[in-house]
Coordinates of C-alpha atoms in Angstrom, one line a residue:
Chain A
X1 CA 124.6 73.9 85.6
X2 CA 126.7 75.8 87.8
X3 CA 126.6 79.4 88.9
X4 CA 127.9 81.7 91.2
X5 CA 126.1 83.5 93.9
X6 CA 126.8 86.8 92.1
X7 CA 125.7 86.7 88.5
X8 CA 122.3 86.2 87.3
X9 CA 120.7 89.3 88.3
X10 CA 118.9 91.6 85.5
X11 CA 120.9 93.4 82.7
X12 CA 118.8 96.4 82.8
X13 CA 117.1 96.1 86.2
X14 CA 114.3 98.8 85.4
X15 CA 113.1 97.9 82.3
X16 CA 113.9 93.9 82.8
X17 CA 111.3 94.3 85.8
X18 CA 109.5 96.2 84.2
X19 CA 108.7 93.1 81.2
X20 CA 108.6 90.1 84.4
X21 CA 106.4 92.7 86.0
X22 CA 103.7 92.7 83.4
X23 CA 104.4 89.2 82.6
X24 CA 103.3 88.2 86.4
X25 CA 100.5 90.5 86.2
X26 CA 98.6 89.4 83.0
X27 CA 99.6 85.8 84.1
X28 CA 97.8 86.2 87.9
X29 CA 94.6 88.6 85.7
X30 CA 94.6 86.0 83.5
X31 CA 94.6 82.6 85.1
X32 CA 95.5 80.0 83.2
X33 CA 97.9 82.4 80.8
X34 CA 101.2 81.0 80.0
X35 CA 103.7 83.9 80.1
X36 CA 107.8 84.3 79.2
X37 CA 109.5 85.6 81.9
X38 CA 113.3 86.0 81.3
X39 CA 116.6 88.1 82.5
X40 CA 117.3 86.5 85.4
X41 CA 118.9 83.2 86.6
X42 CA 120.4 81.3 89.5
X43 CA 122.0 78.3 90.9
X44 CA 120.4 75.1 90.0
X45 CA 117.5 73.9 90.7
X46 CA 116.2 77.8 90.4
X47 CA 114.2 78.0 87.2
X48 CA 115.1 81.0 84.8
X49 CA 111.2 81.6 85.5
X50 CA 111.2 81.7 89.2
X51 CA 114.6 83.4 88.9
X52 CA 113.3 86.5 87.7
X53 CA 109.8 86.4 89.4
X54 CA 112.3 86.6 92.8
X55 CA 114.3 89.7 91.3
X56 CA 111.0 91.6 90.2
X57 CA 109.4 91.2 93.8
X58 CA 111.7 90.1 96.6
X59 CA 113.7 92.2 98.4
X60 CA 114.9 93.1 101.9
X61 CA 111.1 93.2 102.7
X62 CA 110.3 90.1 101.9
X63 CA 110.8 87.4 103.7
X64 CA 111.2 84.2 101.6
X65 CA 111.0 80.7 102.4
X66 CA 113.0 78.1 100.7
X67 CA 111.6 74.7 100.5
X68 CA 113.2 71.2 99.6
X69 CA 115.7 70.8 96.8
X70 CA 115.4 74.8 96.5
X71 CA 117.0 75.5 100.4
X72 CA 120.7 75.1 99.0
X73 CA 123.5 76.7 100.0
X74 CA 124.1 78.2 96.3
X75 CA 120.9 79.5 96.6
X76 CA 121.1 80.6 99.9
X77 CA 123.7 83.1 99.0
X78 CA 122.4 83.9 95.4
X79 CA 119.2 85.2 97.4
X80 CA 121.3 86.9 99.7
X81 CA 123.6 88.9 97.2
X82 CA 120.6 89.8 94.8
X83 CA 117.3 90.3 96.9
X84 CA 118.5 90.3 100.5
X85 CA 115.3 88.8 101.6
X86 CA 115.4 87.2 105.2
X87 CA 115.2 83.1 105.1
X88 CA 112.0 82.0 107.3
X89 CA 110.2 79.4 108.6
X90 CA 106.8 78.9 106.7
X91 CA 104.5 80.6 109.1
X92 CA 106.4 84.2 108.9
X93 CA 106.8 84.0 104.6
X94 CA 105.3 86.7 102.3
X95 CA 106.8 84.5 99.3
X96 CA 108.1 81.0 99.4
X97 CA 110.0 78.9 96.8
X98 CA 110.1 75.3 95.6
X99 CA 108.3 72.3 94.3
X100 CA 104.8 71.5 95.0
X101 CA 105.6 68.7 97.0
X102 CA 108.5 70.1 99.2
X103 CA 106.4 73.4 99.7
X104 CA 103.6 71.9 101.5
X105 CA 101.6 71.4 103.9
X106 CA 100.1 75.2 102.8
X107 CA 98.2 75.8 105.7
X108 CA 101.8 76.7 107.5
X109 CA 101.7 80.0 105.3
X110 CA 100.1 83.1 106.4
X111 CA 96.7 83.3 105.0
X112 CA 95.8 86.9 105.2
X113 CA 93.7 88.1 108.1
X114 CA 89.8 89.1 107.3
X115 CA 90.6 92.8 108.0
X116 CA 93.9 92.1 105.8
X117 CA 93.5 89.6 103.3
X118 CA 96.1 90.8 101.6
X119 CA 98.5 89.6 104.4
X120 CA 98.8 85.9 102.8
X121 CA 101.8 84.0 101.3
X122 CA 102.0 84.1 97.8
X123 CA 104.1 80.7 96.5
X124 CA 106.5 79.8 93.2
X125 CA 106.2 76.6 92.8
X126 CA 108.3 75.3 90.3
X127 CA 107.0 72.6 88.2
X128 CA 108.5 70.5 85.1
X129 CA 106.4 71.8 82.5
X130 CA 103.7 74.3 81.9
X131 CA 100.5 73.3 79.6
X132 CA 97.5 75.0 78.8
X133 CA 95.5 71.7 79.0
X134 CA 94.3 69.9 82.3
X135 CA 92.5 71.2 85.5
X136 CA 89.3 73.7 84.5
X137 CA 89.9 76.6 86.0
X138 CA 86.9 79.5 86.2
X139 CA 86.2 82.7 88.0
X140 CA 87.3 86.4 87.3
X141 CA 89.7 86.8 84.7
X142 CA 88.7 83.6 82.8
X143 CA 86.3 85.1 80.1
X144 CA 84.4 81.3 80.0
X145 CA 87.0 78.5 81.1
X146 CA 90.9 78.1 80.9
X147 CA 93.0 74.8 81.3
X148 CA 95.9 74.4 82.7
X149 CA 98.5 71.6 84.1
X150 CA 98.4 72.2 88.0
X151 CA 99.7 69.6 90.4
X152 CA 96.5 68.5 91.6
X153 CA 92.9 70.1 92.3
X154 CA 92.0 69.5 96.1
X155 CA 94.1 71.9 97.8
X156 CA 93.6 75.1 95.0
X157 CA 89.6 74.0 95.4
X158 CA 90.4 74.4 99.4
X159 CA 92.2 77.7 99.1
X160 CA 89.6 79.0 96.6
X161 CA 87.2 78.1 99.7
X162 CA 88.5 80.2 101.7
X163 CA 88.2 83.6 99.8
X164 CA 89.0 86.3 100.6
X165 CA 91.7 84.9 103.0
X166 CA 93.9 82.5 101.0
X167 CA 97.5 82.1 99.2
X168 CA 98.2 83.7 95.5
X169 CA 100.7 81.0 93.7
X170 CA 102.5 81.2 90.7
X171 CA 104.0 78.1 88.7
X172 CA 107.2 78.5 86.8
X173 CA 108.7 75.9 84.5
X174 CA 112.1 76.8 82.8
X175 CA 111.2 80.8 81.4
X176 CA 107.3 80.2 81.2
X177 CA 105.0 81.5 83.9
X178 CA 101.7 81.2 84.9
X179 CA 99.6 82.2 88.3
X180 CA 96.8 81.2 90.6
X181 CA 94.7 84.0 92.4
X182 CA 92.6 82.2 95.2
X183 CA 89.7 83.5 93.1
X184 CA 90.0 81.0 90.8
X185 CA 87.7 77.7 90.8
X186 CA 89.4 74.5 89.9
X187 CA 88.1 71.3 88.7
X188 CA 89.6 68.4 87.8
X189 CA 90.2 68.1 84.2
Chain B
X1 CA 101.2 95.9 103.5
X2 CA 104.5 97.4 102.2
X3 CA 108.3 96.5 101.9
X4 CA 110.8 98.4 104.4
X5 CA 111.8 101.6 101.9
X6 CA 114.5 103.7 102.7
X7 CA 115.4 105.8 99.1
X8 CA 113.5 108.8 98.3
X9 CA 112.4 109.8 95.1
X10 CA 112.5 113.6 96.5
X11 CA 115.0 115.8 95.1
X12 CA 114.2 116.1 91.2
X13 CA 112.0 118.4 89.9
X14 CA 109.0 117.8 87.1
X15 CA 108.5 121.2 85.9
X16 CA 108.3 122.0 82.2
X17 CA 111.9 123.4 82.5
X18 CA 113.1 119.7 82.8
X19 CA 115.8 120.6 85.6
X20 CA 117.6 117.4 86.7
X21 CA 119.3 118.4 89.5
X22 CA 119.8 116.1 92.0
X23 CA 119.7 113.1 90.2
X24 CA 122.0 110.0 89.5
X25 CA 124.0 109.2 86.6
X26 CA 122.6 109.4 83.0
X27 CA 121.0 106.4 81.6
X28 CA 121.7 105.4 78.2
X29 CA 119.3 106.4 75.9
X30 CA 117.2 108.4 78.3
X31 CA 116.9 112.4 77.6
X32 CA 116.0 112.4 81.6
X33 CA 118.6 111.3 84.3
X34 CA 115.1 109.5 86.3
X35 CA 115.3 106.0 86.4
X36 CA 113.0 104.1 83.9
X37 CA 109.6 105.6 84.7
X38 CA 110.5 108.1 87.6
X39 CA 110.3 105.7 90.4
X40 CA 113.4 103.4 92.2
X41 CA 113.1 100.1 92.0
X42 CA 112.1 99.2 95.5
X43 CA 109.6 101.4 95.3
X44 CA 108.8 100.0 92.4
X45 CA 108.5 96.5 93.6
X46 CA 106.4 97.5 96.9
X47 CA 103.8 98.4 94.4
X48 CA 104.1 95.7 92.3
X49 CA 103.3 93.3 95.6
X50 CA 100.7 95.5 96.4
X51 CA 99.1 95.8 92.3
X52 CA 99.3 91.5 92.5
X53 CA 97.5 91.2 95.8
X54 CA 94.6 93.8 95.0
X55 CA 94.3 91.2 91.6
X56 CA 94.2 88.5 93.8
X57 CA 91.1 90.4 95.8
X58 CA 89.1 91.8 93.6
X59 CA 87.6 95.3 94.4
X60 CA 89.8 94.8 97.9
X61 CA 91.5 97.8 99.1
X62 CA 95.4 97.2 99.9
X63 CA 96.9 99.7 101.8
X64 CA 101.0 100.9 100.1
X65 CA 103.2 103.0 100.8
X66 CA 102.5 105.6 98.8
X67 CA 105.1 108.7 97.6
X68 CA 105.5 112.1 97.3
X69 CA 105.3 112.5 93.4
X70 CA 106.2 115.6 91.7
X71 CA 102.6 116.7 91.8
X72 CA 100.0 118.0 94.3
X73 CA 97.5 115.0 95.7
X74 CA 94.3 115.1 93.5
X75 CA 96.1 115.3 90.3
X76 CA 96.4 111.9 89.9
X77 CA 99.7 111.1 92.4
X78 CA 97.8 107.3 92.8
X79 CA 97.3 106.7 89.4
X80 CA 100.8 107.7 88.1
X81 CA 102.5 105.5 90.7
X82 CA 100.6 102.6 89.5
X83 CA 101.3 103.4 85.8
X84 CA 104.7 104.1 87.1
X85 CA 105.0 100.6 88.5
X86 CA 103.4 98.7 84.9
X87 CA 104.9 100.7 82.5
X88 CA 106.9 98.9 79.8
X89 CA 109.3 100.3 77.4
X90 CA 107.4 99.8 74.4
X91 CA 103.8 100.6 75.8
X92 CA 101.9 103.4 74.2
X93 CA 100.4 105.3 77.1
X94 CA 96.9 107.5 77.0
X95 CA 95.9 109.7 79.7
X96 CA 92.8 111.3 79.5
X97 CA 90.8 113.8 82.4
X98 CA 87.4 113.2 82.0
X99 CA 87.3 112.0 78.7
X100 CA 89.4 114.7 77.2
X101 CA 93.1 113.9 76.0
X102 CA 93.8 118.0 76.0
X103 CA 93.3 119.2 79.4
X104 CA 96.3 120.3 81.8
X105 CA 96.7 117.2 83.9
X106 CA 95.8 114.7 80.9
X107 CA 98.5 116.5 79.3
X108 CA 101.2 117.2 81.7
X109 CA 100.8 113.7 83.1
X110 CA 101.6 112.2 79.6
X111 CA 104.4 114.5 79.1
X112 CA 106.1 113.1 82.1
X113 CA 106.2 109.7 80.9
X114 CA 107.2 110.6 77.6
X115 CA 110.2 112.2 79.4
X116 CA 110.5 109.6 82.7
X117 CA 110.0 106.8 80.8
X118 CA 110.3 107.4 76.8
X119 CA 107.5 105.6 75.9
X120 CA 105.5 106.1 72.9
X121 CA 101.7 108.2 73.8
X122 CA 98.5 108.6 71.7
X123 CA 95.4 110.0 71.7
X124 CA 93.5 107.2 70.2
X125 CA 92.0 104.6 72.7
X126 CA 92.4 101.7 70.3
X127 CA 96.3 102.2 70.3
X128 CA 97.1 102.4 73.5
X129 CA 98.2 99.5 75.8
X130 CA 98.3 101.5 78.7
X131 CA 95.4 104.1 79.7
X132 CA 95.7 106.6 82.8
X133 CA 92.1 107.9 83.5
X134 CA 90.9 110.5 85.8
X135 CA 86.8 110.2 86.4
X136 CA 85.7 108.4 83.0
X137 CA 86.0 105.4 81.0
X138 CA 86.7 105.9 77.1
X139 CA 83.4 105.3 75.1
X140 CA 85.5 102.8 72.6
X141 CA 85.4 99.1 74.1
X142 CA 88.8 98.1 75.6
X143 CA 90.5 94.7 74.9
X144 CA 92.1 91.9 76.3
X145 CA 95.7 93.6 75.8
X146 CA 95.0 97.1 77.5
X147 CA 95.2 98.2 80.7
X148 CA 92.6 100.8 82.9
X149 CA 94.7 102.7 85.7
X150 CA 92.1 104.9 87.9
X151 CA 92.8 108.0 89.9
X152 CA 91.1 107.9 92.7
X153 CA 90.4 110.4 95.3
X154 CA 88.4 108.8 98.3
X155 CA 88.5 104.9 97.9
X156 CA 86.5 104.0 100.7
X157 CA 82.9 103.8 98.9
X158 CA 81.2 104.2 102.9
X159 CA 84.0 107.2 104.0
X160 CA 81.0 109.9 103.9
X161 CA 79.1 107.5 105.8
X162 CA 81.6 106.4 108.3
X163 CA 84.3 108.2 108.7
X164 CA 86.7 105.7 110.9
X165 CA 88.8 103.3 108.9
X166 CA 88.6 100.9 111.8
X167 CA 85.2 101.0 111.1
X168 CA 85.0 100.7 107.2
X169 CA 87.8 98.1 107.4
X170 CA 85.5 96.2 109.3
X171 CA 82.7 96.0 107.7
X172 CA 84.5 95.2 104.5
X173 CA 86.1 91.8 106.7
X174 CA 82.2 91.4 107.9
X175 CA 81.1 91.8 105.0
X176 CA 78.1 94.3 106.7
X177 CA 76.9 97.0 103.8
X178 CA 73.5 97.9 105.2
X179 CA 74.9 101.3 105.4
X180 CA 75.4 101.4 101.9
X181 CA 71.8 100.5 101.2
X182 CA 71.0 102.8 103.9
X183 CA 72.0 105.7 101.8
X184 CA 71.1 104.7 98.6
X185 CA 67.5 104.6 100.1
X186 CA 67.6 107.8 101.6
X187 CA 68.4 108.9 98.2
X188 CA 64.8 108.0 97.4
X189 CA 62.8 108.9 100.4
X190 CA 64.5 112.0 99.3
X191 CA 64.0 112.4 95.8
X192 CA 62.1 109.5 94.4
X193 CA 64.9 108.2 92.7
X194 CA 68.7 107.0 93.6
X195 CA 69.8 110.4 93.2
X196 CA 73.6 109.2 93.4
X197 CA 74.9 110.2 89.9
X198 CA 78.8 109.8 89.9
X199 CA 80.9 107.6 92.4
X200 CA 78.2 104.7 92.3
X201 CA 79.1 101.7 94.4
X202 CA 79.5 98.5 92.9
X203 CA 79.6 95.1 94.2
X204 CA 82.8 93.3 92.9
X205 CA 82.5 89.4 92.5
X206 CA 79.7 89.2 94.8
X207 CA 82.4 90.0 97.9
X208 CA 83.3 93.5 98.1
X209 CA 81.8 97.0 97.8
X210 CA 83.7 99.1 95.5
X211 CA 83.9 102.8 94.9
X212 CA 84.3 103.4 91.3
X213 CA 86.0 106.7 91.4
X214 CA 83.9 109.4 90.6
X215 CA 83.3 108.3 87.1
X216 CA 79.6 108.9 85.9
X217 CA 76.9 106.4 86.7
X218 CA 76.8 105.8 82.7
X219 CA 80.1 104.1 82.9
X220 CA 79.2 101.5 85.9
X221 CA 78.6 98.8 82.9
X222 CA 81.1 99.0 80.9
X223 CA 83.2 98.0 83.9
X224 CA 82.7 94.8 82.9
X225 CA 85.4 94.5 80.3
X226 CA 88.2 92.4 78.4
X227 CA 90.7 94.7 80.1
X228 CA 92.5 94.4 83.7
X229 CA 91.5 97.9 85.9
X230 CA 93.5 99.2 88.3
X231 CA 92.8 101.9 90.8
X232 CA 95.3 103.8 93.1
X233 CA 94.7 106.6 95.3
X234 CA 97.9 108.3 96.2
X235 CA 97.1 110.3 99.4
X236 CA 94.7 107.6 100.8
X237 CA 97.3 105.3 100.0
X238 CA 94.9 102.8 98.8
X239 CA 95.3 99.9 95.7
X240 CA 92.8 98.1 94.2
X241 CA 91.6 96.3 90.7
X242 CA 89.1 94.3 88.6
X243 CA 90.2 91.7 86.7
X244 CA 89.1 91.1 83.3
X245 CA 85.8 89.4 83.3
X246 CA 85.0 89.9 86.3
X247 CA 81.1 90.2 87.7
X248 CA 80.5 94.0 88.8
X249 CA 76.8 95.1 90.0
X250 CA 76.0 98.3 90.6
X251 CA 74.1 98.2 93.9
X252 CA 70.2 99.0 93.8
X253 CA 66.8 97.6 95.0
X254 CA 64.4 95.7 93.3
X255 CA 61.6 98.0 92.9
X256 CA 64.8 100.9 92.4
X257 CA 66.8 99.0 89.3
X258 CA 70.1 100.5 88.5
X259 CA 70.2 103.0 85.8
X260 CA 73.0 103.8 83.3
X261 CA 71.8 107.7 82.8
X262 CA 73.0 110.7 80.7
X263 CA 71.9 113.4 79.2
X264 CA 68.9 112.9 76.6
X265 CA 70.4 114.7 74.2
X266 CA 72.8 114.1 71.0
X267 CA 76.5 115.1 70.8
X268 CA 76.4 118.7 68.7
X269 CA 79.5 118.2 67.3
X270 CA 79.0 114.4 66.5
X271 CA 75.9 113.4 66.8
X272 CA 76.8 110.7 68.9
X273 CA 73.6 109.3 70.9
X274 CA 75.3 106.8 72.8
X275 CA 78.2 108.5 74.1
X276 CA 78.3 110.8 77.5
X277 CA 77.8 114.0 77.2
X278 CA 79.4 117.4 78.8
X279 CA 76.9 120.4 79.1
X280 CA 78.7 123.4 78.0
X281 CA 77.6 127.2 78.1
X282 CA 77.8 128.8 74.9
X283 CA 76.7 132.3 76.2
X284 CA 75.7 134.7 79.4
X285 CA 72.0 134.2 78.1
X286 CA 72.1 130.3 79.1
X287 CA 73.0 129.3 76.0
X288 CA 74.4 125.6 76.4
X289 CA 75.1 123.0 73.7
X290 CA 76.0 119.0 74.7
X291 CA 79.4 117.6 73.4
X292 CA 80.6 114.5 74.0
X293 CA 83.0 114.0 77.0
X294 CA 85.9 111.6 75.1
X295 CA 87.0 113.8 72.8
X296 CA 89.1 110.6 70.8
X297 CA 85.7 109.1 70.2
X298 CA 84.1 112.7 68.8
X299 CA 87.2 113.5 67.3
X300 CA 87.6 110.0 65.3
X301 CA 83.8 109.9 64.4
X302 CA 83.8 113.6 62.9
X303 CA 86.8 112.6 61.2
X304 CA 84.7 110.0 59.8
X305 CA 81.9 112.1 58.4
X306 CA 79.2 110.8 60.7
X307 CA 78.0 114.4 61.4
X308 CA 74.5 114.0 62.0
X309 CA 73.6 118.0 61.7

């Protein structure tokens, strides 16, 4: 798939960020919630998914880090025409982009200070596919247990550790989302 | 933490007169020139960051940049940002001021959505997906698909206490709420009892001390619910939420339990015993009769022929 730096932005941008808005928000209240998040797209390897979570909440503001596969030059420039967000390094990102393996090590990402938790990275990851079944996930939002197929365990159990400093992540597989607060507990499966 | 903003929502007016002056081109559709739900879009997506962190931390304050909106601070300038910022097209939105669906801001509130947004409003709780409170929470359990927005006044549960932010923001990150129990327990050298009846602090998820907003004590356990809450105070430029599910304790001592309390009397227009109740004066003689505060729930259970007298 091809695509040029300039199309693939929202239709209707208020009320098409309006629907990924909610989207990302019941997916991150609900951990473990698998959620359709569509309107925008981009240059391959940029998930339809991840596309839109970008629109809805980048912006000149922002500043992004692309990792891997997703630091291309079509992407480069899509990122620049639609959100305008400045390309870091790791350390400076409020968002970052790409697969789990090309996004880590995480502890390069701001974690939040403990005045400022809030000051933490919060990472798309994008991922192959999206399926409620998996790692056991627990904690607020999670009436008993949820399930869901994360990467691996180790490093969410890590991050979950370190509440309330800690990164936010959201997986995105074609247009399905779901999210990770660092409240969340996660066991293996 | 907020994104670099440069537009202005300034400029229109929200009177009842509806003037549009001032504003951009006409959206298709859309009686109103606004954009979709008054606010632009970066503004929009500053509190969007802002909403998804205080998720992330429950019961955590994040600071945002909050605007001017077309209404004095106190009537709810926090909570209509954040309903602002959620708002879907096809949400059905409820705003109620303590309890009641009829009073001025309840009302004027909802009207400008209807006209900022075009969204479909009710009065009933169980319709709504979207509920903008001011001070209570709507006797009728709320469900996995519905969403609490909170207008807050003073977020900071130890501000009367301490009134330094560097201070408060400190103890939050050291976790260090001795105060807090400090003045819950002059409350009952004082008067034998925790005398605190509105604005009761909770503990959220075992981390962080919480001011409710001023709703009654009554409603501290209900706050445990099926739907997400979301609190914003506009002039204190504060965010924060509960996710479903999540653990809230109101604070107290052992020998001092928490108690959910209202008056011990029946709704006279409903007969409602569990619901809580407004004292109203009937008379100069001090006359006063108790009616129950959400007037969807007295409404829909008169409507029901469950008068009790």
């Amino acid at each position: 798939m091809t695509q040029d730096a300039l199309s693939g932005g929202f239709a209707d941008p208020a009320r098409a960020a309006a629907e990924a808005f909610r989207a990302s928000l019941d997916a991150l209240a609900r951990p473990g919630t698998i959620h359709r998040a569509s309107g925008g797209s981009g240059p391959a390897p940029l998930s339809p998914a991840a596309a839109t979570l970008l629109l809805t909440l980048c912006d000149a503001g922002t500043p992004l880090h692309l990792a891997g596969d997703h630091d291309t030059a079509d992407i480069r420039a899509w990122v620049a025409f639609h959100l305008g967000a400045p390309l870091v390094a790791p350390g400076a990102a409020q968002f970052a982009l790409g697969t789990w393996q090309a996004l880590g090590p995480l502890g390069a990402y701001p974690q939040g200070e403990s005045e400022y938790p809030d000051r933490s990275a919060t990472l798309i990851v994008e991922c192959g596919a999206l399926e409620a079944r998996g790692s056991r996930l627990t904690g607020p939002g999670i009436a008993t247990e949820a399930r869901l197929s994360l990467p691996e365990t180790e490093a969410f159990r890590a991050n979950a550790a370190r509440f309330p400093l800690g990164l936010d992540f959201f997986f995105c597989a074609g247009d399905r989302l779901a999210a990770l607060p660092r409240t969340t507990r996660v066991e293996a499966g | 933490m907020s994104g670099g903003s440069s537009s202005a929502v300034a400029g229109v007016v929200a009177g009842p007169a509806g003037t549009t002056e001032g504003s951009s081109a006409m959206m298709d559709g859309q009686a109103e020139a606004y954009n979709f739900a008054y606010l632009d879009e970066e503004t929009k997506r500053m509190i969007r960051r802002a909403l998804l962190k205080a998720v992330a931390i429950p019961g955590y304050q994040v600071p945002f940049a909050s605007r001017e909106m077309p209404m004095p601070y106190g009537w709810g300038t926090g909570g209509v940002q954040l309903t602002a910022a959620c708002l879907r097209p096809d949400d059905t939105l409820k705003v109620i001021d303590q309890g009641a669906d009829d009073t001025t801001n309840a009302v004027s509130i909802r009207r400008f959505f209807q006209r900022t947004a075009d969204v479909a409003v009710t009065e009933r709780t169980a319709e709504a997906t979207v509920i903008q409170t001011r001070h209570r929470i709507p006797e009728t359990p709320l469900r996995e698909d519905q969403i609490l927005v909170y207008q807050v006044p003073i977020p900071e549960p130890m501000r009367f206490l301490e009134p330094r932010e560097t201070e408060t923001r400190k103890m939050h990150a050291l976790e260090e709420y001795g105060l807090m129990h400090v003045k819950l327990y002059e409350d009952i050298a004082r008067h034998g009892h925790i005398a605190t009846s509105y604005a009761y602090p909770v503990k959220v998820e075992g981390r962080y001390v919480m001011d409710p907003s001023p709703i009654p004590k009554f409603d501290n356990p209900k706050m445990e619910m099926a739907a997400l809450q979301l609190f914003g105070a506009g002039r204190e430029q504060r965010i924060y939420a509960i996710p479903p599910h999540t653990r809230v304790v109101s604070l107290d001592f052992e020998d001092h339990p928490f108690e959910a309390s209202k008056a011990d009397q029946a709704c006279a227009l409903c007969g409602a015993e569990d619901s809580y109740l407004d004292e109203v004066i009937t008379d100069d003689a001090g006359t006063r009769m108790y009616v129950c505060s959400d007037t969807d729930y007295c409404g829909t259970r008169q409507a029901a022929g469950e008068e009790a007298r």
